[in-house]
PDB file of C-alpha atoms in Angstrom:
ATOM      1  CA  MET A1303     -45.278 175.999  67.957  1.00  0.00           C
ATOM      2  CA  THR A1304     -41.919 174.192  68.181  1.00  0.00           C
ATOM      3  CA  ASN A1305     -41.158 172.562  71.518  1.00  0.00           C
ATOM      4  CA  CYS A1306     -37.464 172.512  72.383  1.00  0.00           C
ATOM      5  CA  ILE A1307     -35.022 171.344  75.043  1.00  0.00           C
ATOM      6  CA  ILE A1308     -31.692 172.964  75.923  1.00  0.00           C
ATOM      7  CA  ILE A1309     -28.832 170.662  76.976  1.00  0.00           C
ATOM      8  CA  ASP A1310     -25.778 172.470  78.339  1.00  0.00           C
ATOM      9  CA  ASP A1311     -23.710 171.998  81.493  1.00  0.00           C
ATOM     10  CA  GLU A1312     -23.134 175.766  81.920  1.00  0.00           C
ATOM     11  CA  ILE A1313     -25.952 177.537  83.739  1.00  0.00           C
ATOM     12  CA  TYR A1314     -25.193 180.883  82.062  1.00  0.00           C
ATOM     13  CA  ALA A1315     -25.350 179.297  78.604  1.00  0.00           C
ATOM     14  CA  ARG A1316     -28.649 177.554  79.365  1.00  0.00           C
ATOM     15  CA  ASP A1317     -30.311 180.608  80.881  1.00  0.00           C
ATOM     16  CA  SER A1318     -29.076 183.107  78.292  1.00  0.00           C
ATOM     17  CA  LEU A1319     -30.302 180.907  75.423  1.00  0.00           C
ATOM     18  CA  ASP A1320     -33.631 180.435  77.209  1.00  0.00           C
ATOM     19  CA  LEU A1321     -33.924 184.219  77.636  1.00  0.00           C
ATOM     20  CA  MET A1322     -33.158 184.926  73.971  1.00  0.00           C
ATOM     21  CA  LEU A1323     -35.733 182.380  72.856  1.00  0.00           C
ATOM     22  CA  SER A1324     -38.387 183.919  75.108  1.00  0.00           C
ATOM     23  CA  LEU A1325     -37.555 187.488  74.036  1.00  0.00           C
ATOM     24  CA  TYR A1326     -37.301 186.995  70.279  1.00  0.00           C
ATOM     25  CA  PHE A1327     -39.040 183.720  69.410  1.00  0.00           C
ATOM     26  CA  SER A1328     -41.823 183.216  71.956  1.00  0.00           C
ATOM     27  CA  ASP A1329     -44.391 182.985  69.154  1.00  0.00           C
ATOM     28  CA  ARG A1330     -42.505 180.119  67.470  1.00  0.00           C
ATOM     29  CA  ILE A1331     -40.345 178.339  70.061  1.00  0.00           C
ATOM     30  CA  LYS A1332     -41.321 177.008  73.499  1.00  0.00           C
ATOM     31  CA  VAL A1333     -38.641 175.741  75.906  1.00  0.00           C
ATOM     32  CA  VAL A1334     -40.085 172.681  77.655  1.00  0.00           C
ATOM     33  CA  GLY A1335     -36.938 171.676  79.523  1.00  0.00           C
ATOM     34  CA  LYS A1336     -33.320 172.533  80.352  1.00  0.00           C
ATOM     35  CA  ALA A1337     -30.825 169.756  81.111  1.00  0.00           C
ATOM     36  CA  ILE A1338     -27.308 169.951  82.563  1.00  0.00           C
ATOM     37  CA  SER A1339     -26.040 166.658  81.113  1.00  0.00           C
ATOM     38  CA  VAL A1340     -26.613 164.097  78.390  1.00  0.00           C
ATOM     39  CA  LYS A1341     -28.179 161.710  80.904  1.00  0.00           C
ATOM     40  CA  GLU A1342     -30.676 164.320  82.060  1.00  0.00           C
ATOM     41  CA  GLY A1343     -31.279 165.394  78.473  1.00  0.00           C
ATOM     42  CA  VAL A1344     -32.178 161.841  77.417  1.00  0.00           C
ATOM     43  CA  GLN A1345     -34.756 161.672  80.207  1.00  0.00           C
ATOM     44  CA  MET A1346     -36.273 165.018  79.166  1.00  0.00           C
ATOM     45  CA  ILE A1347     -36.428 163.968  75.513  1.00  0.00           C
ATOM     46  CA  ASN A1348     -38.250 160.779  76.468  1.00  0.00           C
ATOM     47  CA  ASP A1349     -40.641 162.735  78.714  1.00  0.00           C
ATOM     48  CA  HIS A1350     -41.408 165.682  76.398  1.00  0.00           C
ATOM     49  CA  ASN A1351     -40.778 164.353  72.859  1.00  0.00           C
ATOM     50  CA  PRO A1352     -39.410 167.731  71.630  1.00  0.00           C
ATOM     51  CA  ASP A1353     -39.246 168.886  68.019  1.00  0.00           C
ATOM     52  CA  LEU A1354     -35.859 170.541  68.506  1.00  0.00           C
ATOM     53  CA  VAL A1355     -32.855 170.146  70.819  1.00  0.00           C
ATOM     54  CA  PHE A1356     -30.159 172.769  71.401  1.00  0.00           C
ATOM     55  CA  LEU A1357     -27.150 170.624  72.260  1.00  0.00           C
ATOM     56  CA  ASP A1358     -23.787 171.618  73.693  1.00  0.00           C
ATOM     57  CA  ILE A1359     -20.877 169.433  72.556  1.00  0.00           C
ATOM     58  CA  GLN A1360     -18.232 169.933  75.237  1.00  0.00           C
ATOM     59  CA  MET A1361     -19.634 168.677  78.533  1.00  0.00           C
ATOM     60  CA  PRO A1362     -17.645 166.988  81.340  1.00  0.00           C
ATOM     61  CA  GLU A1363     -19.347 163.636  81.946  1.00  0.00           C
ATOM     62  CA  GLU A1364     -20.428 162.772  78.393  1.00  0.00           C
ATOM     63  CA  ASN A1365     -19.928 165.021  75.383  1.00  0.00           C
ATOM     64  CA  GLY A1366     -22.970 165.960  73.329  1.00  0.00           C
ATOM     65  CA  PHE A1367     -22.352 163.293  70.690  1.00  0.00           C
ATOM     66  CA  LYS A1368     -23.030 160.584  73.296  1.00  0.00           C
ATOM     67  CA  LEU A1369     -26.689 161.663  73.303  1.00  0.00           C
ATOM     68  CA  PHE A1370     -27.275 159.773  70.068  1.00  0.00           C
ATOM     69  CA  ASN A1371     -26.090 156.492  71.550  1.00  0.00           C
ATOM     70  CA  TYR A1372     -29.360 156.391  73.514  1.00  0.00           C
ATOM     71  CA  PHE A1373     -31.648 156.487  70.458  1.00  0.00           C
ATOM     72  CA  ASN A1374     -32.096 153.963  67.644  1.00  0.00           C
ATOM     73  CA  GLN A1375     -33.868 156.656  65.637  1.00  0.00           C
ATOM     74  CA  VAL A1376     -33.519 160.399  66.187  1.00  0.00           C
ATOM     75  CA  ARG A1377     -36.973 161.935  65.809  1.00  0.00           C
ATOM     76  CA  PHE A1378     -35.960 165.473  66.764  1.00  0.00           C
ATOM     77  CA  SER A1379     -33.908 168.131  65.002  1.00  0.00           C
ATOM     78  CA  VAL A1380     -30.666 169.337  66.575  1.00  0.00           C
ATOM     79  CA  ILE A1381     -28.882 172.681  66.620  1.00  0.00           C
ATOM     80  CA  PHE A1382     -25.416 172.289  68.122  1.00  0.00           C
ATOM     81  CA  THR A1383     -24.177 175.090  70.377  1.00  0.00           C
ATOM     82  CA  THR A1384     -20.416 174.881  70.367  1.00  0.00           C
ATOM     83  CA  ALA A1385     -17.227 176.740  71.216  1.00  0.00           C
ATOM     84  CA  TYR A1386     -15.400 175.053  68.329  1.00  0.00           C
ATOM     85  CA  GLN A1387     -13.868 177.725  66.138  1.00  0.00           C
ATOM     86  CA  GLU A1388     -13.394 178.195  62.415  1.00  0.00           C
ATOM     87  CA  PHE A1389     -11.352 175.014  61.849  1.00  0.00           C
ATOM     88  CA  ALA A1390     -14.422 172.927  62.714  1.00  0.00           C
ATOM     89  CA  ILE A1391     -17.077 174.820  60.773  1.00  0.00           C
ATOM     90  CA  LYS A1392     -16.326 172.822  57.614  1.00  0.00           C
ATOM     91  CA  ALA A1393     -17.005 169.621  59.576  1.00  0.00           C
ATOM     92  CA  PHE A1394     -20.516 170.802  60.446  1.00  0.00           C
ATOM     93  CA  LYS A1395     -21.160 171.725  56.828  1.00  0.00           C
ATOM     94  CA  VAL A1396     -19.861 168.404  55.511  1.00  0.00           C
ATOM     95  CA  ALA A1397     -22.269 166.650  57.880  1.00  0.00           C
ATOM     96  CA  ALA A1398     -25.066 169.070  56.900  1.00  0.00           C
ATOM     97  CA  LEU A1399     -25.825 169.781  60.560  1.00  0.00           C
ATOM     98  CA  ASP A1400     -26.860 173.105  62.080  1.00  0.00           C
ATOM     99  CA  TYR A1401     -24.685 174.830  64.656  1.00  0.00           C
ATOM    100  CA  ILE A1402     -24.244 178.107  66.521  1.00  0.00           C
ATOM    101  CA  LEU A1403     -20.864 179.258  67.762  1.00  0.00           C
ATOM    102  CA  LYS A1404     -20.699 180.381  71.385  1.00  0.00           C
ATOM    103  CA  PRO A1405     -21.304 182.947  72.722  1.00  0.00           C
ATOM    104  CA  VAL A1406     -24.718 182.715  71.065  1.00  0.00           C
ATOM    105  CA  SER A1407     -26.057 185.950  69.577  1.00  0.00           C
ATOM    106  CA  PRO A1408     -29.689 186.714  68.659  1.00  0.00           C
ATOM    107  CA  GLU A1409     -28.633 187.127  65.016  1.00  0.00           C
ATOM    108  CA  ASP A1410     -26.992 183.690  64.814  1.00  0.00           C
ATOM    109  CA  LEU A1411     -29.896 182.147  66.690  1.00  0.00           C
ATOM    110  CA  ASN A1412     -32.347 183.632  64.207  1.00  0.00           C
ATOM    111  CA  ILE A1413     -30.419 182.184  61.247  1.00  0.00           C
ATOM    112  CA  ALA A1414     -30.279 178.716  62.829  1.00  0.00           C
ATOM    113  CA  ILE A1415     -33.995 178.694  63.657  1.00  0.00           C
ATOM    114  CA  LYS A1416     -34.917 179.833  60.141  1.00  0.00           C
ATOM    115  CA  LEU A1417     -32.847 176.980  58.710  1.00  0.00           C
ATOM    116  CA  HIS A1418     -34.589 174.545  61.038  1.00  0.00           C
ATOM    117  CA  GLU A1419     -38.012 175.817  59.974  1.00  0.00           C
ATOM    118  CA  LYS A1420     -37.091 175.780  56.300  1.00  0.00           C
ATOM    119  CA  ARG A1421     -35.903 172.188  56.356  1.00  0.00           C
ATOM    120  CA  HIS A1422     -38.909 170.823  58.272  1.00  0.00           C
ATOM    121  CA  LEU A1423     -36.830 167.883  59.432  1.00  0.00           C
ATOM    122  CA  SER A1424     -38.492 165.243  61.558  1.00  0.00           C
ATOM    123  CA  GLY A1425     -35.102 164.135  62.777  1.00  0.00           C
ATOM    124  CA  ILE A1426     -31.464 163.745  61.813  1.00  0.00           C
ATOM    125  CA  SER A1427     -29.472 160.856  60.460  1.00  0.00           C
ATOM    126  CA  LEU A1428     -27.210 159.006  62.871  1.00  0.00           C
ATOM    127  CA  GLU A1429     -24.850 158.664  59.917  1.00  0.00           C
ATOM    128  CA  SER A1430     -24.636 162.473  59.766  1.00  0.00           C
ATOM    129  CA  ILE A1431     -23.552 162.469  63.405  1.00  0.00           C
ATOM    130  CA  GLU A1432     -20.902 159.875  62.584  1.00  0.00           C
ATOM    131  CA  ILE A1433     -19.654 162.040  59.709  1.00  0.00           C
ATOM    132  CA  LEU A1434     -19.400 165.050  62.028  1.00  0.00           C
ATOM    133  CA  VAL A1435     -17.594 163.155  64.796  1.00  0.00           C
ATOM    134  CA  ASN A1436     -15.071 161.744  62.332  1.00  0.00           C
ATOM    135  CA  ALA A1437     -14.524 165.117  60.666  1.00  0.00           C
ATOM    136  CA  LEU A1438     -13.926 166.800  64.039  1.00  0.00           C
ATOM    137  CA  ASN A1439     -11.386 164.148  65.042  1.00  0.00           C
ATOM    138  CA  PRO A1440      -7.974 164.982  63.528  1.00  0.00           C
ATOM    139  CA  GLY A1441      -6.811 161.406  64.044  1.00  0.00           C
ATOM    140  CA  SER A1442      -9.771 159.799  62.362  1.00  0.00           C
ATOM    141  CA  LEU A1443      -9.118 157.451  59.460  1.00  0.00           C
ATOM    142  CA  ASN A1444     -12.746 157.434  58.382  1.00  0.00           C
ATOM    143  CA  ILE A1445     -13.454 160.930  57.127  1.00  0.00           C
ATOM    144  CA  GLY A1446     -14.931 159.582  53.952  1.00  0.00           C
ATOM    145  CA  LYS A1447     -18.546 160.718  53.620  1.00  0.00           C
ATOM    146  CA  ILE A1448     -20.492 163.899  52.990  1.00  0.00           C
ATOM    147  CA  ALA A1449     -24.159 164.753  53.525  1.00  0.00           C
ATOM    148  CA  LEU A1450     -25.428 166.519  50.412  1.00  0.00           C
ATOM    149  CA  PRO A1451     -28.445 168.826  50.954  1.00  0.00           C
ATOM    150  CA  THR A1452     -31.252 168.053  48.498  1.00  0.00           C
ATOM    151  CA  PHE A1453     -34.795 169.325  48.000  1.00  0.00           C
ATOM    152  CA  LYS A1454     -36.183 166.569  50.222  1.00  0.00           C
ATOM    153  CA  GLY A1455     -33.499 166.504  52.924  1.00  0.00           C
ATOM    154  CA  PHE A1456     -30.002 165.056  52.629  1.00  0.00           C
ATOM    155  CA  GLN A1457     -28.265 162.304  50.718  1.00  0.00           C
ATOM    156  CA  ILE A1458     -25.108 160.791  52.163  1.00  0.00           C
ATOM    157  CA  GLU A1459     -22.404 159.803  49.699  1.00  0.00           C
ATOM    158  CA  LYS A1460     -18.861 158.505  50.005  1.00  0.00           C
ATOM    159  CA  ILE A1461     -16.580 161.371  48.996  1.00  0.00           C
ATOM    160  CA  ASN A1462     -14.480 159.227  46.686  1.00  0.00           C
ATOM    161  CA  ASP A1463     -17.631 157.955  44.953  1.00  0.00           C
ATOM    162  CA  ILE A1464     -18.239 161.476  43.639  1.00  0.00           C
ATOM    163  CA  MET A1465     -16.804 161.549  40.114  1.00  0.00           C
ATOM    164  CA  TYR A1466     -17.601 165.124  39.111  1.00  0.00           C
ATOM    165  CA  CYS A1467     -19.931 168.043  39.792  1.00  0.00           C
ATOM    166  CA  VAL A1468     -21.612 170.444  37.376  1.00  0.00           C
ATOM    167  CA  ALA A1469     -22.951 173.916  38.189  1.00  0.00           C
ATOM    168  CA  ASP A1470     -26.630 174.405  37.353  1.00  0.00           C
ATOM    169  CA  PHE A1471     -27.525 178.021  38.221  1.00  0.00           C
ATOM    170  CA  ASN A1472     -28.162 178.045  42.011  1.00  0.00           C
ATOM    171  CA  TYR A1473     -27.871 174.245  42.230  1.00  0.00           C
ATOM    172  CA  THR A1474     -25.234 171.601  41.605  1.00  0.00           C
ATOM    173  CA  ARG A1475     -25.548 168.261  39.838  1.00  0.00           C
ATOM    174  CA  VAL A1476     -23.336 165.669  41.517  1.00  0.00           C
ATOM    175  CA  PHE A1477     -22.466 162.563  39.484  1.00  0.00           C
ATOM    176  CA  THR A1478     -21.296 159.380  41.207  1.00  0.00           C
ATOM    177  CA  VAL A1479     -19.285 156.382  40.031  1.00  0.00           C
ATOM    178  CA  ASN A1480     -22.340 154.116  40.035  1.00  0.00           C
ATOM    179  CA  GLY A1481     -24.033 156.334  37.439  1.00  0.00           C
ATOM    180  CA  GLY A1482     -26.200 158.171  39.947  1.00  0.00           C
ATOM    181  CA  GLU A1483     -26.984 161.879  39.920  1.00  0.00           C
ATOM    182  CA  VAL A1484     -27.858 164.028  42.938  1.00  0.00           C
ATOM    183  CA  ILE A1485     -29.374 167.502  42.562  1.00  0.00           C
ATOM    184  CA  VAL A1486     -27.875 169.495  45.417  1.00  0.00           C
ATOM    185  CA  SER A1487     -29.513 172.677  46.666  1.00  0.00           C
ATOM    186  CA  LYS A1488     -26.191 174.535  46.891  1.00  0.00           C
ATOM    187  CA  GLN A1489     -24.035 176.355  44.371  1.00  0.00           C
ATOM    188  CA  LEU A1490     -20.866 174.722  43.059  1.00  0.00           C
ATOM    189  CA  ASN A1491     -18.672 177.121  45.043  1.00  0.00           C
ATOM    190  CA  THR A1492     -20.156 175.791  48.273  1.00  0.00           C
ATOM    191  CA  ILE A1493     -19.745 172.151  47.277  1.00  0.00           C
ATOM    192  CA  GLU A1494     -16.144 172.846  46.258  1.00  0.00           C
ATOM    193  CA  SER A1495     -15.396 174.333  49.697  1.00  0.00           C
ATOM    194  CA  LEU A1496     -16.670 171.166  51.412  1.00  0.00           C
ATOM    195  CA  LEU A1497     -14.753 168.614  49.360  1.00  0.00           C
ATOM    196  CA  PRO A1498     -11.016 167.938  49.939  1.00  0.00           C
ATOM    197  CA  GLU A1499      -8.939 170.174  47.677  1.00  0.00           C
ATOM    198  CA  LYS A1500      -6.254 167.502  47.249  1.00  0.00           C
ATOM    199  CA  LEU A1501      -8.825 165.243  45.623  1.00  0.00           C
ATOM    200  CA  PHE A1502     -11.046 167.643  43.653  1.00  0.00           C
ATOM    201  CA  TYR A1503     -10.064 170.303  41.127  1.00  0.00           C
ATOM    202  CA  ARG A1504     -12.148 173.072  39.527  1.00  0.00           C
ATOM    203  CA  ILE A1505     -11.261 172.705  35.856  1.00  0.00           C
ATOM    204  CA  HIS A1506     -13.885 175.200  34.708  1.00  0.00           C
ATOM    205  CA  LYS A1507     -16.312 177.640  36.294  1.00  0.00           C
ATOM    206  CA  SER A1508     -18.989 174.990  35.785  1.00  0.00           C
ATOM    207  CA  HIS A1509     -17.057 171.774  36.437  1.00  0.00           C
ATOM    208  CA  LEU A1510     -15.407 170.233  39.510  1.00  0.00           C
ATOM    209  CA  VAL A1511     -13.729 166.838  38.987  1.00  0.00           C
ATOM    210  CA  ASN A1512     -12.353 164.074  41.158  1.00  0.00           C
ATOM    211  CA  LEU A1513      -8.722 163.730  40.052  1.00  0.00           C
ATOM    212  CA  ASN A1514      -8.818 159.994  40.764  1.00  0.00           C
ATOM    213  CA  TYR A1515     -11.182 159.423  37.839  1.00  0.00           C
ATOM    214  CA  ILE A1516      -9.338 161.232  35.058  1.00  0.00           C
ATOM    215  CA  LYS A1517      -8.509 158.640  32.414  1.00  0.00           C
ATOM    216  CA  SER A1518      -6.863 160.850  29.779  1.00  0.00           C
ATOM    217  CA  TYR A1519      -6.369 164.416  28.607  1.00  0.00           C
ATOM    218  CA  ASN A1520      -5.959 165.849  25.122  1.00  0.00           C
ATOM    219  CA  ARG A1521      -4.107 169.059  24.205  1.00  0.00           C
ATOM    220  CA  THR A1522      -4.795 169.040  20.475  1.00  0.00           C
ATOM    221  CA  ASP A1523      -7.912 171.200  20.624  1.00  0.00           C
ATOM    222  CA  GLY A1524      -7.532 173.365  23.689  1.00  0.00           C
ATOM    223  CA  LEU A1525      -7.493 170.971  26.656  1.00  0.00           C
ATOM    224  CA  ASN A1526     -10.072 168.264  27.257  1.00  0.00           C
ATOM    225  CA  ILE A1527     -10.177 165.487  29.812  1.00  0.00           C
ATOM    226  CA  VAL A1528     -11.967 162.161  29.651  1.00  0.00           C
ATOM    227  CA  LEU A1529     -13.198 160.530  32.846  1.00  0.00           C
ATOM    228  CA  GLU A1530     -13.317 156.784  33.443  1.00  0.00           C
ATOM    229  CA  ASN A1531     -17.019 156.643  32.556  1.00  0.00           C
ATOM    230  CA  GLY A1532     -16.337 158.275  29.181  1.00  0.00           C
ATOM    231  CA  THR A1533     -17.518 161.764  30.109  1.00  0.00           C
ATOM    232  CA  LYS A1534     -15.595 164.445  28.225  1.00  0.00           C
ATOM    233  CA  LEU A1535     -15.058 167.833  29.905  1.00  0.00           C
ATOM    234  CA  VAL A1536     -13.304 171.028  28.827  1.00  0.00           C
ATOM    235  CA  VAL A1537     -10.584 172.658  30.935  1.00  0.00           C
ATOM    236  CA  SER A1538     -10.771 176.448  30.827  1.00  0.00           C
ATOM    237  CA  VAL A1539      -7.829 178.315  29.290  1.00  0.00           C
ATOM    238  CA  ARG A1540      -7.311 180.250  32.504  1.00  0.00           C
ATOM    239  CA  ARG A1541      -6.944 177.077  34.567  1.00  0.00           C
ATOM    240  CA  LYS A1542      -4.989 175.022  32.023  1.00  0.00           C
ATOM    241  CA  GLU A1543      -1.430 175.493  33.323  1.00  0.00           C
ATOM    242  CA  ASP A1544      -2.305 175.066  36.980  1.00  0.00           C
ATOM    243  CA  PHE A1545      -4.422 172.010  36.242  1.00  0.00           C
ATOM    244  CA  LEU A1546      -1.578 170.289  34.372  1.00  0.00           C
ATOM    245  CA  ARG A1547       0.807 171.110  37.220  1.00  0.00           C
ATOM    246  CA  VAL A1548      -1.573 169.597  39.772  1.00  0.00           C
ATOM    247  CA  LEU A1549      -2.212 166.548  37.587  1.00  0.00           C
ATOM    248  CA  MET A1550       1.483 165.893  36.938  1.00  0.00           C
ATOM    249  CA  SER A1551       2.363 166.236  40.633  1.00  0.00           C
ATOM    250  CA  ARG A1552       0.160 163.202  41.377  1.00  0.00           C
ATOM    251  CA  TYR A1553       2.121 160.835  39.131  1.00  0.00           C
TER     252      TYR A1553
END
């Protein structure tokens, strides 16, 4: 049984989520507390040591992100309940954090709970929270990291340290400038949607490259590029003209 706490300043939101959990998930989820503020939520977390927290972001006294300032280590999983719309969904995905858009529906709740159960997380990274906060802030100058989902959890990498990505069936191999390789449990299409399109280009159905690390290209035999680490990759015929246009526009 998963013990959870709901933190939301709106009584309707708290009670409706509590009702849905009791109607559809009573055999898996037990609500042990409902808080109206971050301050009250911190006290409940310390008292009940929950496995999971449903956390609203937009609250009057302190927004939901302030909750993490009270903990040196987050030992509980979090599902954000938020009214942020489509423009912010990418930010949650970049930070690899779970969320439900308000108004919460049983279907969305079911998906979020299944993800929570599948990941078996004992907590979340404070760095992931920082990534999310920066990505949600249009004026931020520090939107520079991504949390990559792996088989064991998540690995946080600087976006510009990602040199190129290679599709591997239902997974993606991410290669970094320091020679590292991360096996990501997402398809290349998903990784492409999370990375900034001005920095990364899909040169082939199987290859996504960071344009900053292209050292040279060769037209003599089709079109090949060489990256700064010596890796040679083929540009597909279909993408050749657009790729050269994008590449030339940078210089």
